[in-house]
Each structure stands twice: as structure tokens, then as C-alpha cells.
Amino acid sequence: MTSPDRPKPARKIFDASTLVVLALVLTGAFFVYRREGGRGLLHILGEDSWLFVEILPKVLAGCLIGAFVQLLLPREVVARWVGGDSGLTGLAIATAIGAILPGGPFTIYPLAGAFLAIGAGVGPAVAFVTSWTLIGFNRAVIWEVPFFGIDFVILRAVASLPLPILAGFLAQALARVVPGGPRT
């Protein structure tokens, strides 16, 4: 994030990924209209409008958390502990944070984006998201232990533990060789 005294860079509203998603939406709408008619299409739009209203506060909160993190955490501290040159230590820290941090994708992805913006390396950011996805102790306690028991959850977590670090190492290596990719 830019500081308050520097102008913000212009943001594109429609990039390639937005255009792909828009094309998929329009294609889906076309086929729903052909099969179900206008009534079916309006029904889906109405249901999705309610879904949008329900998730909008979560998306807003996640984006605000990401923005606050960018302003509150010193860039030097982030770069030192989980920067592109933090090595195995940075990957381990990012893996631990991802494993213990509660929240859904509306919180985690803006946080990962904020960490990248203030100096985290690509490897630690990938380790953070991968750890949250694979290990997620909050989810394990709430959902997995009641269904599978503690033994299964411990085995799954231990088996998953090296994967975020491996993914972080791989992402870091790929970022160095992929043209136009992130360099940290």
C-alpha cells in the first residue's frame, strides 16, 4: 500500500482474469436462459444477489484487515522475518502463522496480499496460504476432530506439515525464473 503522501497507482477494473470470469458468467447465463427461460435465469440472479449481500461484509472486512496490516506492520520487520531472503526460517514462520490463523478465504487472501505488498517473499506467502489450507488447526478442531478423532487429525497434520514449506521453496525458485513474475 502506498503511504498517504504518495499518489496511488491507477488500478485496472477489467484485467484478463475479470474478462475470463465475465465470459464464463455470460456463457452460463446464455445456457441457463436457453434451458430454463427468463424465469430460471431471474431465479438464479435473485439467489446469487442474496449470496452477494451475505458475503459482502466478509469481503469488506477481509480487505480492511489487509489494509490495516499494511499500515501497522513495519516493512522492515516483515522483510526480515518472512521476506524473500528469509529462507527456511521465513517459510517456517509463515507456515506456523497460516496453521494457527483462524478465518476463511475472505480474511486469509487479503492478508496474504497485504504481506506481499509490505515485503513478504513469494515463498513465505505461498507457505502461509498453503498451511492455512492444508493444516488449519482452527478448522481441524472444529470440524475434523468430531468426525475423525484426534488420532486421524494428528496424522493428517503431521503428514501435511512439510508441504507448505516445500510449496514455499518451489514458489520462491519459480519466482526467480518465471519472466514477469514476482521477484521476492
PDB file of C-alpha atoms in Angstrom:
ATOM      1  CA  MET A   1       0.000   0.000   0.000  1.00  0.00           C
ATOM      2  CA  THR A   2       1.208   3.473  -0.726  1.00  0.00           C
ATOM      3  CA  SER A   3       1.772   5.957   2.041  1.00  0.00           C
ATOM      4  CA  PRO A   4      -0.804   8.745   2.451  1.00  0.00           C
ATOM      5  CA  ASP A   5       1.529  11.340   0.887  1.00  0.00           C
ATOM      6  CA  ARG A   6       2.215   9.339  -2.327  1.00  0.00           C
ATOM      7  CA  PRO A   7      -0.352   9.058  -5.115  1.00  0.00           C
ATOM      8  CA  LYS A   8      -1.940   5.647  -5.592  1.00  0.00           C
ATOM      9  CA  PRO A   9      -1.159   3.797  -8.801  1.00  0.00           C
ATOM     10  CA  ALA A  10      -4.057   3.516 -11.221  1.00  0.00           C
ATOM     11  CA  ARG A  11      -5.974   0.251 -10.894  1.00  0.00           C
ATOM     12  CA  LYS A  12      -7.425  -1.641 -13.791  1.00  0.00           C
ATOM     13  CA  ILE A  13     -11.069  -2.526 -13.349  1.00  0.00           C
ATOM     14  CA  PHE A  14     -11.046  -5.113 -16.124  1.00  0.00           C
ATOM     15  CA  ASP A  15      -7.984  -7.294 -16.368  1.00  0.00           C
ATOM     16  CA  ALA A  16      -7.634 -10.622 -18.151  1.00  0.00           C
ATOM     17  CA  SER A  17      -8.966 -12.713 -15.250  1.00  0.00           C
ATOM     18  CA  THR A  18     -12.027 -10.466 -14.915  1.00  0.00           C
ATOM     19  CA  LEU A  19     -12.747 -10.825 -18.612  1.00  0.00           C
ATOM     20  CA  VAL A  20     -12.451 -14.628 -18.402  1.00  0.00           C
ATOM     21  CA  VAL A  21     -14.847 -14.761 -15.440  1.00  0.00           C
ATOM     22  CA  LEU A  22     -17.246 -12.388 -17.204  1.00  0.00           C
ATOM     23  CA  ALA A  23     -17.166 -14.584 -20.330  1.00  0.00           C
ATOM     24  CA  LEU A  24     -17.937 -17.664 -18.189  1.00  0.00           C
ATOM     25  CA  VAL A  25     -20.834 -15.854 -16.480  1.00  0.00           C
ATOM     26  CA  LEU A  26     -22.321 -14.735 -19.779  1.00  0.00           C
ATOM     27  CA  THR A  27     -21.915 -18.205 -21.286  1.00  0.00           C
ATOM     28  CA  GLY A  28     -23.582 -19.778 -18.260  1.00  0.00           C
ATOM     29  CA  ALA A  29     -26.398 -17.220 -18.378  1.00  0.00           C
ATOM     30  CA  PHE A  30     -26.944 -17.965 -22.060  1.00  0.00           C
ATOM     31  CA  PHE A  31     -27.279 -21.714 -21.469  1.00  0.00           C
ATOM     32  CA  VAL A  32     -29.499 -21.277 -18.406  1.00  0.00           C
ATOM     33  CA  TYR A  33     -31.738 -18.937 -20.395  1.00  0.00           C
ATOM     34  CA  ARG A  34     -31.937 -21.432 -23.268  1.00  0.00           C
ATOM     35  CA  ARG A  35     -32.767 -24.329 -20.953  1.00  0.00           C
ATOM     36  CA  GLU A  36     -34.843 -22.670 -18.211  1.00  0.00           C
ATOM     37  CA  GLY A  37     -36.041 -19.457 -19.840  1.00  0.00           C
ATOM     38  CA  GLY A  38     -36.166 -15.992 -18.310  1.00  0.00           C
ATOM     39  CA  ARG A  39     -37.852 -17.207 -15.128  1.00  0.00           C
ATOM     40  CA  GLY A  40     -34.991 -19.637 -14.383  1.00  0.00           C
ATOM     41  CA  LEU A  41     -32.376 -17.008 -15.088  1.00  0.00           C
ATOM     42  CA  LEU A  42     -34.114 -14.476 -12.814  1.00  0.00           C
ATOM     43  CA  HIS A  43     -34.375 -17.085 -10.054  1.00  0.00           C
ATOM     44  CA  ILE A  44     -30.611 -17.702 -10.181  1.00  0.00           C
ATOM     45  CA  LEU A  45     -29.855 -13.971 -10.252  1.00  0.00           C
ATOM     46  CA  GLY A  46     -32.102 -13.455  -7.214  1.00  0.00           C
ATOM     47  CA  GLU A  47     -30.433 -16.256  -5.241  1.00  0.00           C
ATOM     48  CA  ASP A  48     -26.977 -15.023  -6.152  1.00  0.00           C
ATOM     49  CA  SER A  49     -27.913 -11.479  -5.149  1.00  0.00           C
ATOM     50  CA  TRP A  50     -28.637 -12.729  -1.632  1.00  0.00           C
ATOM     51  CA  LEU A  51     -25.351 -14.625  -1.576  1.00  0.00           C
ATOM     52  CA  PHE A  52     -23.565 -11.439  -2.650  1.00  0.00           C
ATOM     53  CA  VAL A  53     -25.275  -9.449   0.139  1.00  0.00           C
ATOM     54  CA  GLU A  54     -24.277 -12.107   2.690  1.00  0.00           C
ATOM     55  CA  ILE A  55     -20.601 -12.269   1.735  1.00  0.00           C
ATOM     56  CA  LEU A  56     -20.043  -8.586   1.015  1.00  0.00           C
ATOM     57  CA  PRO A  57     -19.413  -7.654   4.696  1.00  0.00           C
ATOM     58  CA  LYS A  58     -16.892 -10.514   4.971  1.00  0.00           C
ATOM     59  CA  VAL A  59     -15.065  -9.408   1.834  1.00  0.00           C
ATOM     60  CA  LEU A  60     -15.031  -5.805   3.071  1.00  0.00           C
ATOM     61  CA  ALA A  61     -13.721  -6.868   6.492  1.00  0.00           C
ATOM     62  CA  GLY A  62     -11.005  -9.013   4.916  1.00  0.00           C
ATOM     63  CA  CYS A  63      -9.873  -6.181   2.661  1.00  0.00           C
ATOM     64  CA  LEU A  64      -9.837  -3.759   5.598  1.00  0.00           C
ATOM     65  CA  ILE A  65      -7.781  -6.209   7.671  1.00  0.00           C
ATOM     66  CA  GLY A  66      -5.315  -6.445   4.785  1.00  0.00           C
ATOM     67  CA  ALA A  67      -5.141  -2.646   4.518  1.00  0.00           C
ATOM     68  CA  PHE A  68      -4.658  -2.213   8.275  1.00  0.00           C
ATOM     69  CA  VAL A  69      -1.892  -4.823   8.316  1.00  0.00           C
ATOM     70  CA  GLN A  70      -0.089  -2.922   5.565  1.00  0.00           C
ATOM     71  CA  LEU A  71      -0.159   0.245   7.637  1.00  0.00           C
ATOM     72  CA  LEU A  72       0.544  -1.275  11.057  1.00  0.00           C
ATOM     73  CA  LEU A  73       3.369  -3.737  10.376  1.00  0.00           C
ATOM     74  CA  PRO A  74       6.730  -2.174   9.605  1.00  0.00           C
ATOM     75  CA  ARG A  75       8.025  -3.218   6.188  1.00  0.00           C
ATOM     76  CA  GLU A  76      11.497  -3.875   7.627  1.00  0.00           C
ATOM     77  CA  VAL A  77      10.149  -6.359  10.189  1.00  0.00           C
ATOM     78  CA  VAL A  78       8.101  -8.232   7.579  1.00  0.00           C
ATOM     79  CA  ALA A  79      11.021  -8.319   5.135  1.00  0.00           C
ATOM     80  CA  ARG A  80      13.408  -9.571   7.841  1.00  0.00           C
ATOM     81  CA  TRP A  81      11.186 -12.378   9.136  1.00  0.00           C
ATOM     82  CA  VAL A  82       9.286 -13.509   6.032  1.00  0.00           C
ATOM     83  CA  GLY A  83      10.964 -11.675   3.174  1.00  0.00           C
ATOM     84  CA  GLY A  84      12.344 -13.205   0.022  1.00  0.00           C
ATOM     85  CA  ASP A  85      15.721 -13.818   1.670  1.00  0.00           C
ATOM     86  CA  SER A  86      14.384 -15.226   4.972  1.00  0.00           C
ATOM     87  CA  GLY A  87      14.989 -18.815   3.828  1.00  0.00           C
ATOM     88  CA  LEU A  88      13.753 -21.774   5.838  1.00  0.00           C
ATOM     89  CA  THR A  89      13.100 -19.566   8.875  1.00  0.00           C
ATOM     90  CA  GLY A  90      10.684 -17.380   6.912  1.00  0.00           C
ATOM     91  CA  LEU A  91       8.927 -20.412   5.456  1.00  0.00           C
ATOM     92  CA  ALA A  92       8.585 -21.973   8.918  1.00  0.00           C
ATOM     93  CA  ILE A  93       7.210 -18.740  10.403  1.00  0.00           C
ATOM     94  CA  ALA A  94       4.716 -18.317   7.542  1.00  0.00           C
ATOM     95  CA  THR A  95       3.694 -21.974   7.856  1.00  0.00           C
ATOM     96  CA  ALA A  96       3.102 -21.599  11.603  1.00  0.00           C
ATOM     97  CA  ILE A  97       1.066 -18.415  11.160  1.00  0.00           C
ATOM     98  CA  GLY A  98      -1.033 -19.984   8.401  1.00  0.00           C
ATOM     99  CA  ALA A  99      -1.664 -23.078  10.512  1.00  0.00           C
ATOM    100  CA  ILE A 100      -2.921 -21.201  13.579  1.00  0.00           C
ATOM    101  CA  LEU A 101      -4.702 -18.243  11.982  1.00  0.00           C
ATOM    102  CA  PRO A 102      -8.484 -18.665  12.013  1.00  0.00           C
ATOM    103  CA  GLY A 103     -10.739 -17.269   9.356  1.00  0.00           C
ATOM    104  CA  GLY A 104     -11.919 -18.040   5.893  1.00  0.00           C
ATOM    105  CA  PRO A 105     -10.650 -17.100   2.473  1.00  0.00           C
ATOM    106  CA  PHE A 106     -12.130 -13.603   2.843  1.00  0.00           C
ATOM    107  CA  THR A 107      -9.600 -12.994   5.617  1.00  0.00           C
ATOM    108  CA  ILE A 108      -6.627 -15.091   4.548  1.00  0.00           C
ATOM    109  CA  TYR A 109      -6.252 -13.965   0.934  1.00  0.00           C
ATOM    110  CA  PRO A 110      -6.341 -10.225   1.685  1.00  0.00           C
ATOM    111  CA  LEU A 111      -3.816 -10.850   4.476  1.00  0.00           C
ATOM    112  CA  ALA A 112      -1.530 -12.758   2.118  1.00  0.00           C
ATOM    113  CA  GLY A 113      -1.838  -9.932  -0.408  1.00  0.00           C
ATOM    114  CA  ALA A 114      -1.066  -7.378   2.296  1.00  0.00           C
ATOM    115  CA  PHE A 115       2.009  -9.326   3.407  1.00  0.00           C
ATOM    116  CA  LEU A 116       3.270  -9.420  -0.185  1.00  0.00           C
ATOM    117  CA  ALA A 117       2.665  -5.685  -0.530  1.00  0.00           C
ATOM    118  CA  ILE A 118       4.748  -4.866   2.556  1.00  0.00           C
ATOM    119  CA  GLY A 119       7.739  -7.043   1.821  1.00  0.00           C
ATOM    120  CA  ALA A 120       6.931 -10.708   2.384  1.00  0.00           C
ATOM    121  CA  GLY A 121       8.522 -13.053  -0.104  1.00  0.00           C
ATOM    122  CA  VAL A 122       6.575 -15.149  -2.563  1.00  0.00           C
ATOM    123  CA  GLY A 123       7.761 -18.358  -0.881  1.00  0.00           C
ATOM    124  CA  PRO A 124       6.548 -17.401   2.599  1.00  0.00           C
ATOM    125  CA  ALA A 125       3.248 -16.090   1.173  1.00  0.00           C
ATOM    126  CA  VAL A 126       2.691 -19.422  -0.604  1.00  0.00           C
ATOM    127  CA  ALA A 127       3.665 -21.306   2.572  1.00  0.00           C
ATOM    128  CA  PHE A 128       1.201 -19.158   4.570  1.00  0.00           C
ATOM    129  CA  VAL A 129      -1.757 -19.833   2.261  1.00  0.00           C
ATOM    130  CA  THR A 130      -0.842 -23.491   1.768  1.00  0.00           C
ATOM    131  CA  SER A 131      -0.502 -24.029   5.509  1.00  0.00           C
ATOM    132  CA  TRP A 132      -3.860 -22.399   6.189  1.00  0.00           C
ATOM    133  CA  THR A 133      -5.400 -24.610   3.508  1.00  0.00           C
ATOM    134  CA  LEU A 134      -3.778 -27.909   4.474  1.00  0.00           C
ATOM    135  CA  ILE A 135      -3.175 -27.700   8.217  1.00  0.00           C
ATOM    136  CA  GLY A 136      -5.620 -25.092   9.603  1.00  0.00           C
ATOM    137  CA  PHE A 137      -5.776 -26.019  13.300  1.00  0.00           C
ATOM    138  CA  ASN A 138      -8.957 -23.991  13.812  1.00  0.00           C
ATOM    139  CA  ARG A 139     -10.785 -25.996  11.159  1.00  0.00           C
ATOM    140  CA  ALA A 140      -9.245 -29.235  12.455  1.00  0.00           C
ATOM    141  CA  VAL A 141     -10.517 -28.657  15.987  1.00  0.00           C
ATOM    142  CA  ILE A 142     -13.994 -27.550  14.928  1.00  0.00           C
ATOM    143  CA  TRP A 143     -14.662 -29.986  12.074  1.00  0.00           C
ATOM    144  CA  GLU A 144     -12.152 -32.794  11.844  1.00  0.00           C
ATOM    145  CA  VAL A 145     -11.747 -33.916  15.460  1.00  0.00           C
ATOM    146  CA  PRO A 146     -15.501 -34.515  15.946  1.00  0.00           C
ATOM    147  CA  PHE A 147     -15.767 -36.515  12.708  1.00  0.00           C
ATOM    148  CA  PHE A 148     -12.445 -38.346  12.550  1.00  0.00           C
ATOM    149  CA  GLY A 149     -10.977 -38.274  16.048  1.00  0.00           C
ATOM    150  CA  ILE A 150      -7.781 -36.766  17.346  1.00  0.00           C
ATOM    151  CA  ASP A 151      -5.518 -39.579  16.080  1.00  0.00           C
ATOM    152  CA  PHE A 152      -6.539 -39.017  12.468  1.00  0.00           C
ATOM    153  CA  VAL A 153      -6.174 -35.241  12.772  1.00  0.00           C
ATOM    154  CA  ILE A 154      -2.677 -35.533  14.247  1.00  0.00           C
ATOM    155  CA  LEU A 155      -1.610 -37.931  11.483  1.00  0.00           C
ATOM    156  CA  ARG A 156      -3.052 -35.672   8.802  1.00  0.00           C
ATOM    157  CA  ALA A 157      -1.423 -32.552  10.260  1.00  0.00           C
ATOM    158  CA  VAL A 158       1.982 -34.209  10.646  1.00  0.00           C
ATOM    159  CA  ALA A 159       1.806 -35.617   7.100  1.00  0.00           C
ATOM    160  CA  SER A 160       0.809 -32.168   5.772  1.00  0.00           C
ATOM    161  CA  LEU A 161       3.416 -30.200   7.717  1.00  0.00           C
ATOM    162  CA  PRO A 162       6.263 -30.351   5.178  1.00  0.00           C
ATOM    163  CA  LEU A 163       4.006 -29.488   2.228  1.00  0.00           C
ATOM    164  CA  PRO A 164       3.674 -25.713   2.843  1.00  0.00           C
ATOM    165  CA  ILE A 165       7.443 -25.433   3.242  1.00  0.00           C
ATOM    166  CA  LEU A 166       8.045 -27.422   0.047  1.00  0.00           C
ATOM    167  CA  ALA A 167       5.464 -25.305  -1.791  1.00  0.00           C
ATOM    168  CA  GLY A 168       7.173 -22.158  -0.490  1.00  0.00           C
ATOM    169  CA  PHE A 169      10.593 -23.325  -1.681  1.00  0.00           C
ATOM    170  CA  LEU A 170       9.171 -24.223  -5.085  1.00  0.00           C
ATOM    171  CA  ALA A 171       7.326 -20.893  -5.420  1.00  0.00           C
ATOM    172  CA  GLN A 172      10.487 -18.997  -4.444  1.00  0.00           C
ATOM    173  CA  ALA A 173      12.505 -20.879  -7.066  1.00  0.00           C
ATOM    174  CA  LEU A 174       9.859 -20.398  -9.751  1.00  0.00           C
ATOM    175  CA  ALA A 175       9.585 -16.683  -8.993  1.00  0.00           C
ATOM    176  CA  ARG A 176      13.265 -16.315  -9.834  1.00  0.00           C
ATOM    177  CA  VAL A 177      12.955 -17.933 -13.273  1.00  0.00           C
ATOM    178  CA  VAL A 178       9.453 -17.036 -14.496  1.00  0.00           C
ATOM    179  CA  PRO A 179       9.620 -13.953 -16.725  1.00  0.00           C
ATOM    180  CA  GLY A 180       7.480 -11.122 -15.403  1.00  0.00           C
ATOM    181  CA  GLY A 181       6.715 -12.952 -12.156  1.00  0.00           C
ATOM    182  CA  PRO A 182       7.275 -11.632  -8.641  1.00  0.00           C
ATOM    183  CA  ARG A 183      10.946 -11.468  -7.723  1.00  0.00           C
ATOM    184  CA  THR A 184      10.842 -11.776  -3.948  1.00  0.00           C
TER     185      THR A 184
END
